[in-house]
Short mmCIF file of C-alpha atoms in Angstrom, two decimals:
data_model
loop_
_atom_site.label_atom_id
_atom_site.label_comp_id
_atom_site.label_asym_id
_atom_site.label_seq_id
_atom_site.Cartn_x
_atom_site.Cartn_y
_atom_site.Cartn_z
CA MET M 1 -9.02 -21.75 7.08
CA ASN M 2 -8.35 -23.33 3.72
CA GLU M 3 -11.10 -22.63 1.28
CA SER M 4 -12.01 -24.80 -1.65
CA ASN M 5 -14.57 -24.75 -4.41
CA LYS M 6 -16.78 -27.48 -5.77
CA THR M 7 -13.82 -29.40 -7.15
CA GLY M 8 -12.25 -29.43 -3.72
CA ARG M 9 -9.24 -27.41 -4.83
CA ASP M 10 -8.16 -24.09 -3.49
CA PRO M 11 -9.57 -21.45 -5.87
CA LEU M 12 -6.30 -19.57 -5.89
CA ASP M 13 -4.48 -22.74 -6.88
CA GLU M 14 -6.91 -23.15 -9.72
CA ALA M 15 -6.56 -19.52 -10.70
CA LEU M 16 -2.78 -19.77 -10.65
CA ALA M 17 -2.84 -23.00 -12.59
CA SER M 18 -5.03 -21.42 -15.22
CA LEU M 19 -2.77 -18.48 -15.87
CA PRO M 20 0.21 -19.76 -17.87
CA GLU M 21 -1.75 -22.19 -20.05
CA SER M 22 -3.37 -19.61 -22.26
CA ILE M 23 -0.87 -16.82 -21.86
CA ALA M 24 2.50 -16.52 -23.47
CA PRO M 25 4.42 -13.87 -21.55
CA GLN M 26 6.90 -11.84 -23.49
CA ARG M 27 9.66 -12.74 -21.08
CA ASP M 28 10.43 -15.07 -18.22
CA LEU M 29 8.29 -13.79 -15.35
CA TRP M 30 9.59 -15.89 -12.49
CA PRO M 31 12.80 -13.96 -11.71
CA GLN M 32 10.71 -10.83 -11.19
CA ILE M 33 8.15 -12.69 -9.11
CA ARG M 34 10.95 -14.15 -6.99
CA ALA M 35 12.50 -10.71 -6.67
CA GLU M 36 9.13 -9.26 -5.60
CA ILE M 37 8.76 -11.93 -2.95
CA GLU M 38 12.34 -11.59 -1.72
CA GLN M 39 12.04 -7.83 -1.71
CA THR M 40 9.44 -8.03 1.04
CA PRO M 41 11.57 -6.92 3.96
CA ILE M 42 9.65 -8.47 6.80
CA ALA M 43 8.71 -12.10 6.69
CA ALA M 44 5.14 -12.95 7.53
CA PRO M 45 4.59 -15.23 10.49
CA LYS M 46 5.03 -18.78 9.27
CA SER M 47 1.62 -19.74 10.49
CA VAL M 48 -0.03 -17.48 7.93
CA VAL M 49 0.55 -19.75 4.97
CA GLN M 50 -2.38 -18.41 3.01
CA SER M 51 -1.11 -14.88 2.95
CA ASN M 52 1.91 -16.10 0.98
CA TRP M 53 -0.49 -17.42 -1.64
CA PHE M 54 -2.17 -14.05 -1.75
CA ARG M 55 1.16 -12.36 -2.28
CA LEU M 56 2.15 -14.84 -4.95
CA ALA M 57 -1.23 -14.51 -6.67
CA ALA M 58 -1.05 -10.73 -6.45
CA ALA M 59 2.51 -10.72 -7.81
CA VAL M 60 1.49 -12.95 -10.72
CA LEU M 61 -1.50 -10.75 -11.43
CA LEU M 62 0.53 -7.57 -11.28
CA VAL M 63 3.17 -8.96 -13.62
CA LEU M 64 0.53 -10.28 -16.00
CA ALA M 65 -1.40 -7.03 -15.94
CA THR M 66 1.79 -5.14 -16.71
CA SER M 67 2.76 -7.51 -19.50
CA PHE M 68 -0.63 -7.55 -21.13
CA VAL M 69 -1.27 -3.84 -20.98
CA THR M 70 2.20 -3.24 -22.37
CA TYR M 71 1.55 -5.80 -25.08
CA TYR M 72 -1.77 -4.30 -26.14
CA VAL M 73 -0.56 -0.75 -25.88
CA THR M 74 2.58 -1.52 -27.88
CA ARG M 75 0.63 -3.40 -30.50
CA GLN M 76 -1.89 -0.60 -30.77
CA SER M 77 0.81 2.02 -31.08
CA MET M 78 2.71 0.01 -33.66
CA GLN M 79 -0.42 -0.51 -35.70
CA GLN M 80 -1.09 3.18 -35.67
CA GLN M 81 2.49 4.01 -36.60
CA VAL M 82 2.38 1.58 -39.51
CA ALA M 83 -0.88 3.10 -40.65
CA GLN M 84 0.58 6.58 -40.44
CA VAL M 85 3.82 5.73 -42.27
CA THR M 86 2.30 3.73 -45.12
CA PRO M 87 -1.31 4.74 -45.40
CA GLU M 88 -1.67 3.89 -49.07
CA ALA M 89 0.35 0.67 -48.99
CA ALA M 90 -1.66 -0.77 -46.16
CA PRO M 91 -5.38 -0.13 -46.03
CA ALA M 92 -4.96 -0.89 -42.34
CA PRO M 93 -7.12 -3.98 -42.17
CA GLN M 94 -6.12 -4.50 -38.56
CA LEU M 95 -7.18 -1.03 -37.55
CA THR M 96 -10.43 -1.17 -39.44
CA GLY M 97 -11.01 -4.55 -37.86
CA GLN M 98 -10.76 -2.94 -34.46
CA PRO M 99 -14.15 -2.21 -32.92
CA ALA M 100 -15.08 1.44 -33.01
CA SER M 101 -15.53 1.35 -29.26
CA PHE M 102 -12.13 -0.21 -28.65
CA THR M 103 -10.90 0.43 -25.15
CA PHE M 104 -8.09 -0.88 -23.00
CA GLY M 105 -10.56 -2.42 -20.57
CA ARG M 106 -9.70 -5.32 -18.31
CA GLU M 107 -11.45 -7.79 -20.56
CA ARG M 108 -8.64 -7.18 -23.02
CA LEU M 109 -6.17 -8.64 -20.59
CA GLY M 110 -7.29 -12.18 -21.30
CA ALA M 111 -9.39 -14.93 -19.75
CA GLY M 112 -6.63 -16.16 -17.46
CA TYR M 113 -6.19 -12.73 -15.95
CA MET M 114 -9.92 -12.21 -15.59
CA ASN M 115 -10.42 -15.61 -13.90
CA ALA M 116 -7.57 -15.04 -11.46
CA ARG M 117 -8.79 -11.54 -10.73
CA ALA M 118 -12.29 -12.88 -10.10
CA GLU M 119 -10.88 -15.36 -7.57
CA LEU M 120 -8.97 -12.61 -5.80
CA ASP M 121 -12.08 -10.45 -5.88
CA LYS M 122 -14.09 -13.27 -4.29
CA ARG M 123 -11.62 -13.59 -1.42
CA PHE M 124 -11.57 -9.84 -1.10
CA LYS M 125 -15.36 -9.76 -0.71
CA GLU M 126 -15.22 -12.39 2.01
CA ARG M 127 -12.70 -10.32 3.95
CA LEU M 128 -14.62 -7.16 3.23
CA ALA M 129 -17.78 -8.62 4.76
CA ALA M 130 -15.91 -9.15 8.01
CA LEU M 131 -14.81 -5.52 8.30
CA PRO M 132 -16.63 -2.99 10.48
CA PRO M 133 -19.40 -1.31 8.42
CA ALA M 134 -17.73 2.12 8.32
CA ASP M 135 -14.44 0.66 7.08
CA ARG M 136 -16.25 -1.55 4.62
CA ALA M 137 -17.97 1.50 3.15
CA LYS M 138 -14.64 3.31 2.80
CA VAL M 139 -12.99 0.39 1.07
CA GLU M 140 -15.93 -0.04 -1.29
CA LYS M 141 -15.93 3.64 -2.14
CA ASN M 142 -12.21 3.67 -2.80
CA LEU M 143 -12.35 0.55 -4.91
CA ALA M 144 -15.20 2.12 -6.88
CA ASP M 145 -13.09 5.27 -7.31
CA LEU M 146 -10.16 3.23 -8.61
CA ARG M 147 -12.35 1.34 -11.04
CA HIS M 148 -14.03 4.53 -12.16
CA ALA M 149 -10.62 6.12 -12.74
CA ALA M 150 -9.50 3.10 -14.75
CA ASP M 151 -12.65 3.23 -16.85
CA GLU M 152 -12.22 6.94 -17.50
CA ILE M 153 -8.58 6.56 -18.48
CA SER M 154 -9.46 3.59 -20.65
CA ALA M 155 -12.16 5.57 -22.44
CA THR M 156 -9.82 8.52 -22.91
CA LEU M 157 -7.12 6.22 -24.17
CA ALA M 158 -9.49 5.01 -26.84
CA GLN M 159 -9.47 8.56 -28.18
CA HIS M 160 -5.70 8.97 -27.74
CA PRO M 161 -4.40 5.42 -28.16
CA SER M 162 -0.73 6.35 -28.42
CA ASP M 163 -0.62 8.71 -25.45
CA PRO M 164 2.18 7.33 -23.25
CA LEU M 165 0.96 9.18 -20.15
CA LEU M 166 -2.48 7.57 -20.36
CA GLN M 167 -0.91 4.19 -21.03
CA ASP M 168 1.27 4.46 -17.94
CA LEU M 169 -1.53 5.72 -15.72
CA LEU M 170 -3.98 3.05 -16.88
CA MET M 171 -1.49 0.28 -16.17
CA SER M 172 -0.70 1.83 -12.84
CA THR M 173 -4.39 2.12 -11.93
CA TYR M 174 -4.98 -1.54 -12.76
CA GLN M 175 -2.03 -2.39 -10.53
CA SER M 176 -3.41 -0.21 -7.74
CA GLU M 177 -6.76 -1.98 -7.99
CA LEU M 178 -5.15 -5.41 -7.70
CA GLN M 179 -2.96 -4.18 -4.88
CA LEU M 180 -6.03 -2.98 -3.01
CA LEU M 181 -7.77 -6.34 -3.49
CA ALA M 182 -4.70 -8.21 -2.29
CA ASN M 183 -4.04 -5.91 0.65
CA VAL M 184 -7.58 -6.07 1.96
CA SER M 185 -7.67 -9.85 1.45
CA ASP M 186 -4.56 -10.07 3.59
CA LEU M 187 -5.73 -7.74 6.35
CA PRO M 188 -6.51 -8.94 9.86
CA THR M 189 -10.16 -9.05 10.77
CA ALA M 190 -11.84 -9.74 14.07
CA GLY M 191 -12.64 -13.19 12.74
CA SER M 192 -9.08 -13.86 11.66
CA MET M 193 -7.58 -12.96 15.03
CA ARG M 194 -7.27 -15.81 17.49
CA THR M 195 -10.58 -17.06 18.75
CA ASP M 196 -9.52 -20.46 19.93
CA LEU M 197 -11.55 -20.73 23.06
CA MET A 1 -30.17 -0.25 54.12
CA ARG A 2 -30.76 -3.39 52.09
CA VAL A 3 -31.04 -1.32 48.91
CA ALA A 4 -27.75 0.41 49.62
CA VAL A 5 -25.97 -2.90 50.15
CA THR A 6 -27.43 -4.29 46.94
CA VAL A 7 -26.36 -1.22 44.97
CA ALA A 8 -22.85 -1.35 46.43
CA ALA A 9 -22.54 -5.03 45.60
CA ALA A 10 -23.75 -4.42 42.07
CA LEU A 11 -21.25 -1.61 41.60
CA LEU A 12 -18.42 -3.79 42.84
CA LEU A 13 -19.44 -6.60 40.50
CA ALA A 14 -19.72 -4.20 37.58
CA GLN A 15 -16.29 -2.80 38.34
CA ALA A 16 -14.81 -6.28 38.44
CA ALA A 17 -16.44 -7.24 35.15
CA ARG A 18 -15.56 -4.08 33.30
CA ALA A 19 -11.84 -4.50 33.03
CA ASP A 20 -9.20 -6.93 34.14
CA GLU A 21 -5.72 -5.49 34.35
CA VAL A 22 -3.03 -8.02 33.57
CA GLU A 23 0.74 -7.57 33.67
CA LYS A 24 3.20 -10.04 32.23
CA SER A 25 6.88 -9.96 31.39
CA ALA A 26 9.60 -12.25 30.07
CA GLN A 27 13.26 -12.14 29.10
CA ALA A 28 13.72 -11.39 25.40
CA ASP A 29 16.41 -11.35 22.76
CA PRO A 30 17.73 -7.77 22.44
CA ARG A 31 17.24 -7.99 18.67
CA GLY A 32 14.31 -10.39 18.68
CA GLU A 33 10.87 -10.06 17.18
CA VAL A 34 7.76 -9.01 19.06
CA VAL A 35 4.40 -9.86 17.49
CA ILE A 36 1.28 -8.14 18.82
CA GLY A 37 -2.34 -8.78 17.87
CA ASN A 38 -5.33 -6.85 19.13
CA VAL A 39 -8.80 -6.39 17.67
CA ALA A 40 -9.92 -3.10 19.18
CA GLY A 41 -8.59 -0.57 21.59
CA GLU A 42 -5.12 0.87 21.66
CA VAL A 43 -1.62 -0.51 21.33
CA GLN A 44 1.27 1.49 22.75
CA VAL A 45 4.77 0.13 22.32
CA THR A 46 7.92 1.72 23.67
CA GLY A 47 11.51 0.60 23.28
CA TRP A 48 13.62 0.43 26.42
CA ASP A 49 17.14 -0.66 27.30
CA ARG A 50 16.20 -3.87 29.13
CA ASN A 51 16.31 -7.31 27.51
CA GLU A 52 12.77 -7.91 28.57
CA VAL A 53 9.27 -7.63 27.13
CA HIS A 54 6.67 -6.31 29.49
CA VAL A 55 2.96 -5.88 28.82
CA ARG A 56 0.20 -4.28 30.80
CA ALA A 57 -3.26 -4.96 29.44
CA ASP A 58 -6.66 -3.67 30.37
CA LEU A 59 -8.71 -6.60 29.21
CA ASP A 60 -12.31 -5.97 28.38
CA ASP A 61 -14.75 -8.38 29.99
CA GLU A 62 -15.53 -9.89 26.57
CA VAL A 63 -11.90 -10.92 26.13
CA GLN A 64 -11.11 -14.45 27.22
CA ARG A 65 -7.40 -14.06 27.88
CA LEU A 66 -4.13 -12.48 26.94
CA ASP A 67 -1.64 -14.82 25.33
CA PHE A 68 1.96 -14.05 26.12
CA LYS A 69 4.45 -16.52 24.69
CA THR A 70 8.15 -16.62 24.00
CA SER A 71 9.61 -18.98 21.44
CA GLY A 72 13.26 -18.50 20.58
CA ALA A 73 13.75 -14.88 19.67
CA ARG A 74 10.05 -14.27 19.12
CA THR A 75 7.64 -12.98 21.72
CA THR A 76 3.94 -13.07 20.94
CA ILE A 77 1.32 -10.96 22.67
CA GLU A 78 -2.20 -11.59 21.56
CA VAL A 79 -5.64 -10.70 22.80
CA VAL A 80 -7.68 -13.87 22.43
CA LEU A 81 -11.41 -13.56 21.88
CA PRO A 82 -14.16 -16.09 22.40
CA LYS A 83 -15.26 -17.91 19.33
CA GLY A 84 -18.38 -16.95 17.44
CA ARG A 85 -19.11 -13.69 19.20
CA ASN A 86 -19.25 -10.28 17.65
CA TYR A 87 -16.69 -8.42 19.71
CA GLN A 88 -17.79 -4.93 20.69
CA GLY A 89 -15.28 -4.26 23.41
CA SER A 90 -11.94 -2.59 23.62
CA THR A 91 -8.62 -3.67 25.07
CA ASP A 92 -5.61 -1.46 25.63
CA LEU A 93 -2.08 -2.83 25.56
CA VAL A 94 0.94 -0.97 26.89
CA VAL A 95 4.10 -2.81 25.91
CA GLN A 96 7.80 -2.26 26.51
CA VAL A 97 10.26 -4.10 24.29
CA PRO A 98 14.05 -4.14 23.91
CA ARG A 99 14.91 -1.06 21.90
CA ASN A 100 16.35 -2.93 18.90
CA SER A 101 13.49 -5.41 18.58
CA SER A 102 11.63 -5.98 15.35
CA LEU A 103 7.94 -5.35 15.65
CA VAL A 104 4.89 -6.86 13.96
CA ILE A 105 1.50 -5.43 14.94
CA ASN A 106 -1.87 -6.48 13.56
CA THR A 107 -4.97 -4.65 14.70
CA VAL A 108 -8.50 -4.21 13.41
CA SER A 109 -9.90 -1.10 15.06
CA ALA A 110 -7.11 0.17 17.22
CA ASP A 111 -4.70 3.05 17.31
CA GLN A 112 -1.06 2.09 17.26
CA ALA A 113 1.57 4.31 18.87
CA ILE A 114 5.19 3.17 18.72
CA LYS A 115 8.08 5.04 20.21
CA ASP A 116 11.81 4.36 20.23
CA VAL A 117 11.64 0.89 18.69
CA ARG A 118 14.58 0.71 16.31
CA GLY A 119 14.28 -2.68 14.63
CA MET A 120 12.28 -3.48 11.54
CA GLN A 121 8.57 -2.75 11.87
CA ARG A 122 5.54 -4.15 10.10
CA LEU A 123 2.34 -2.43 11.15
CA GLN A 124 -1.04 -3.37 9.80
CA ALA A 125 -4.44 -1.98 10.75
CA VAL A 126 -7.92 -1.85 9.33
CA SER A 127 -8.79 1.41 11.01
CA GLY A 128 -7.10 3.66 13.47
CA THR A 129 -4.18 6.02 13.55
CA ILE A 130 -0.71 4.57 13.19
CA GLN A 131 2.00 6.67 14.73
CA THR A 132 5.59 5.51 14.77
CA GLU A 133 9.23 6.42 14.28
CA LEU A 134 11.66 5.43 11.57
CA TRP A 135 15.28 4.67 12.41
CA ASN A 136 17.84 2.63 10.47
CA GLU A 137 15.69 -0.43 9.78
CA ASP A 138 12.85 -0.71 7.31
CA LEU A 139 9.28 0.13 8.12
CA GLU A 140 6.18 -1.24 6.40
CA ILE A 141 2.72 0.17 7.08
CA LYS A 142 -0.62 -0.97 5.70
CA ASN A 143 -3.68 0.89 6.83
CA VAL A 144 -7.16 0.84 5.36
CA SER A 145 -8.75 3.74 7.15
CA GLY A 146 -6.92 6.16 9.34
CA GLU A 147 -4.04 8.56 9.52
CA VAL A 148 -0.41 7.54 9.31
CA HIS A 149 2.22 9.61 11.10
CA VAL A 150 5.87 8.73 10.88
CA ARG A 151 8.66 10.71 12.43
CA GLY A 152 12.13 9.83 11.24
CA HIS A 153 15.51 10.49 12.72
CA GLY A 154 17.48 10.86 9.52
CA GLY A 155 18.21 7.13 9.51
CA LYS A 156 18.70 4.74 6.60
CA GLY A 157 15.48 2.78 6.96
CA MET A 158 13.23 2.49 3.95
CA LEU A 159 9.55 3.29 4.34
CA ARG A 160 6.79 1.44 2.53
CA ALA A 161 3.36 2.74 3.35
CA THR A 162 0.00 1.85 1.84
CA SER A 163 -3.22 3.53 2.82
CA VAL A 164 -6.65 3.11 1.30
CA SER A 165 -8.32 6.05 2.98
CA GLY A 166 -6.45 8.45 5.18
CA GLY A 167 -3.68 10.97 5.12
CA MET A 168 0.01 10.41 5.65
CA ARG A 169 2.34 12.80 7.42
CA LEU A 170 5.95 11.71 7.19
CA ASP A 171 8.60 13.91 8.80
CA ASP A 172 12.36 13.59 8.45
CA ILE A 173 12.10 10.05 7.12
CA GLY A 174 14.91 8.13 5.40
CA SER A 175 16.02 8.67 1.87
CA GLU A 176 14.06 5.77 0.34
CA MET A 177 10.30 5.46 0.24
CA ASP A 178 7.46 3.70 -1.53
CA LEU A 179 4.13 5.34 -0.81
CA ASN A 180 0.68 4.38 -2.06
CA SER A 181 -2.61 5.98 -1.24
CA VAL A 182 -6.02 5.70 -2.85
CA THR A 183 -7.66 8.60 -1.00
CA GLY A 184 -5.81 11.01 1.23
CA ASP A 185 -3.15 13.66 1.16
CA MET A 186 0.52 12.97 1.76
CA THR A 187 2.94 15.39 3.36
CA VAL A 188 6.54 14.29 3.24
CA ARG A 189 9.60 15.98 4.72
CA VAL A 190 12.95 14.40 4.07
CA SER A 191 16.42 15.66 4.78
CA GLU A 192 18.05 13.68 1.99
CA LEU A 193 16.18 11.96 -0.82
CA SER A 194 17.57 9.21 -3.03
CA LYS A 195 14.68 6.96 -4.14
CA ALA A 196 10.97 7.61 -4.04
CA ARG A 197 7.98 5.95 -5.66
CA ILE A 198 4.74 7.71 -4.83
CA LYS A 199 1.26 6.97 -6.12
CA THR A 200 -2.05 8.52 -5.24
CA THR A 201 -5.45 8.18 -6.85
CA ASN A 202 -7.40 10.90 -5.03
CA GLY A 203 -5.21 13.22 -3.03
CA ASP A 204 -2.41 15.73 -3.08
CA VAL A 205 1.24 15.02 -2.48
CA GLU A 206 3.51 17.61 -0.95
CA LEU A 207 7.16 16.64 -0.68
CA ARG A 208 10.00 18.76 0.62
CA ALA A 209 13.57 17.51 0.34
CA SER A 210 16.39 19.53 1.87
CA LYS A 211 18.93 17.60 -0.16
CA VAL A 212 18.85 15.00 -2.95
CA THR A 213 21.55 12.53 -3.89
CA ASP A 214 23.33 12.85 -7.25
CA ASP A 215 21.67 9.69 -8.49
CA VAL A 216 18.22 10.53 -7.16
CA ARG A 217 15.31 8.55 -8.61
CA ILE A 218 11.78 9.82 -8.14
CA ASP A 219 8.63 8.43 -9.75
CA ALA A 220 5.43 10.08 -8.63
CA GLU A 221 1.96 10.02 -10.08
CA ALA A 222 -1.49 11.28 -9.21
CA ILE A 223 -4.74 10.42 -10.95
CA ASN A 224 -6.83 13.15 -9.32
CA GLY A 225 -4.58 15.37 -7.27
CA ASP A 226 -1.71 17.79 -7.25
CA LEU A 227 1.99 17.01 -6.91
CA ARG A 228 3.97 19.72 -5.14
CA PHE A 229 7.68 19.10 -4.77
CA ARG A 230 10.23 21.37 -3.15
CA PHE A 231 13.85 20.61 -3.92
CA PRO A 232 17.13 22.16 -2.77
CA ARG A 233 18.43 25.16 -4.64
CA THR A 234 20.92 23.09 -6.62
CA LEU A 235 20.62 19.51 -7.78
CA ASP A 236 21.76 17.23 -10.61
CA ALA A 237 18.73 15.68 -12.22
CA GLU A 238 16.76 15.32 -15.39
CA PHE A 239 13.10 16.20 -15.04
CA ASP A 240 10.35 14.55 -17.06
CA ILE A 241 6.94 15.95 -16.15
CA SER A 242 3.62 15.49 -17.85
CA THR A 243 -0.02 16.18 -17.11
CA PHE A 244 -3.04 15.12 -19.10
CA ASN A 245 -5.26 17.80 -17.68
CA GLY A 246 -3.39 20.26 -15.49
CA ASP A 247 -0.74 22.94 -15.27
CA ILE A 248 2.95 22.61 -14.59
CA ASP A 249 4.51 25.30 -12.41
CA ASN A 250 8.28 25.36 -12.44
CA CYS A 251 10.57 27.58 -10.35
CA PHE A 252 13.71 26.23 -12.01
CA GLY A 253 13.10 28.27 -15.13
CA PRO A 254 12.16 26.23 -18.21
CA LYS A 255 8.57 26.60 -19.29
CA PRO A 256 6.27 23.70 -20.05
CA HIS A 257 4.61 23.33 -23.39
CA LYS A 258 1.18 22.13 -24.37
CA THR A 259 0.90 18.49 -25.33
CA SER A 260 -1.47 19.46 -28.12
CA GLU A 261 -2.73 22.74 -29.48
CA TYR A 262 -6.21 22.41 -28.01
CA GLY A 263 -5.76 19.94 -25.18
CA PRO A 264 -5.24 20.85 -21.53
CA GLY A 265 -2.16 18.67 -21.09
CA ASN A 266 1.39 19.90 -20.56
CA THR A 267 4.86 18.43 -20.69
CA LEU A 268 8.19 19.65 -19.41
CA ARG A 269 11.59 18.10 -19.82
CA PHE A 270 14.79 19.73 -18.70
CA LYS A 271 18.05 19.08 -17.01
CA GLU A 272 19.51 20.68 -13.91
CA GLY A 273 23.24 20.46 -13.26
CA ASN A 274 24.79 17.26 -14.62
CA GLY A 275 21.39 15.63 -14.85
CA ASP A 276 22.50 12.36 -13.30
CA GLY A 277 19.29 11.88 -11.35
CA ARG A 278 15.88 11.11 -12.82
CA ILE A 279 12.69 12.77 -11.64
CA ARG A 280 9.45 11.69 -13.33
CA LEU A 281 6.18 13.26 -12.26
CA LYS A 282 2.83 12.48 -13.87
CA ALA A 283 -0.68 13.66 -13.20
CA LEU A 284 -3.92 12.88 -14.97
CA ASN A 285 -6.11 15.59 -13.45
CA GLY A 286 -3.98 17.86 -11.35
CA THR A 287 -1.24 20.40 -11.19
CA VAL A 288 2.45 19.63 -10.85
CA GLU A 289 4.57 22.18 -9.04
CA ILE A 290 8.32 21.94 -8.66
CA CYS A 291 10.37 24.55 -6.94
CA ASN A 292 13.85 25.04 -5.57
CA ARG A 293 13.14 27.50 -2.82
#
């Protein structure tokens, strides 16, 4: 069941390994990750080792998504506040340096996040392909809805960058998207049930 | 005459191939774990007062066998399929377990119906209705497509439910819940509410709590949908409600105000009683209603 890429390593291992190297979290993430894992009330069967990696990867992604969105949102808000308080003292080079079409899109969350998300997305697609066609269509539609919602909130946030409601909902929608990817990746499929004869 | 005999023989053979009823049972730990796996069909599980797990299975002719194993406190019941074949059949399992067992069920396209099982439950399905009861132990449900029905008994168990597409109807569940839905409405009835985290992307949430604890914590949000909450007549909580594009209807008295002069958003913050609890409700496109009657 283990899957590996051209280098022979598990893609999730690679994705996980890539995360901390280019990302400096604002706080120590591991206690929260450990708490997330320990919070799971029912232990998975020990034979399903891979699902633990999915949970760990999902937890890391969720924490990173939260941290990065918070970081960007906070930075954006602070920049705007500084610009508002001292407009003449600071010609706001940072703000003017910001692209006119600035959004809080996923690409802003960093290469490590995007790579890890792409790996999770790849596993998700493999699982998705094994689902019955009707269920596959529902999952695809709902994922599209989530992504559309995130894009809409992101675009609206570009017009109202300090709106705390939009900030919260965008972060939450990104988390929901990752949660959906992780949940579907972890779901049983006909192929994953025992077929050992 | 020869034709009749041939037809009768064919019918008998067809009958034999169509389904194979199997019954198995084994002694089990009264608080052990029962793990059930089935691809398609139906899974019915009932708690009973014997220290024994019993299964009756109608195996489809495509199924190779039913695995029934006991290892320590764990009993595993699994429908095993032949390798490399696209399974189109359906197998029904009717299982009795010791009442206080924990339960883990994984299905692909199967309805799950659980009754009177009082241990922890972890139920996972790709599609199909999940119907169960919540007692004093925690319950976790993950369903991609299908309805979720939970009937509680006023116990302490926490409910975590995730659904991609499908409604949730939760009656008289415990005071703690974590509910996530991408598409589908949620209807929640709870006798006493202490902690709730509720998220929906496309769907309405209707929650009715007969009583809330003094330190109640509620976080609910909807991207495209309405939040309708009914609380008891008196409570101690601070409300923080905001919508980006939607109204706020409040029976408690205080009126919401517009977030901006021209925008459609509203906010409402107020305190009821001592305000020890915290209730935060957010909607992007939708109405928030709170009422105390």
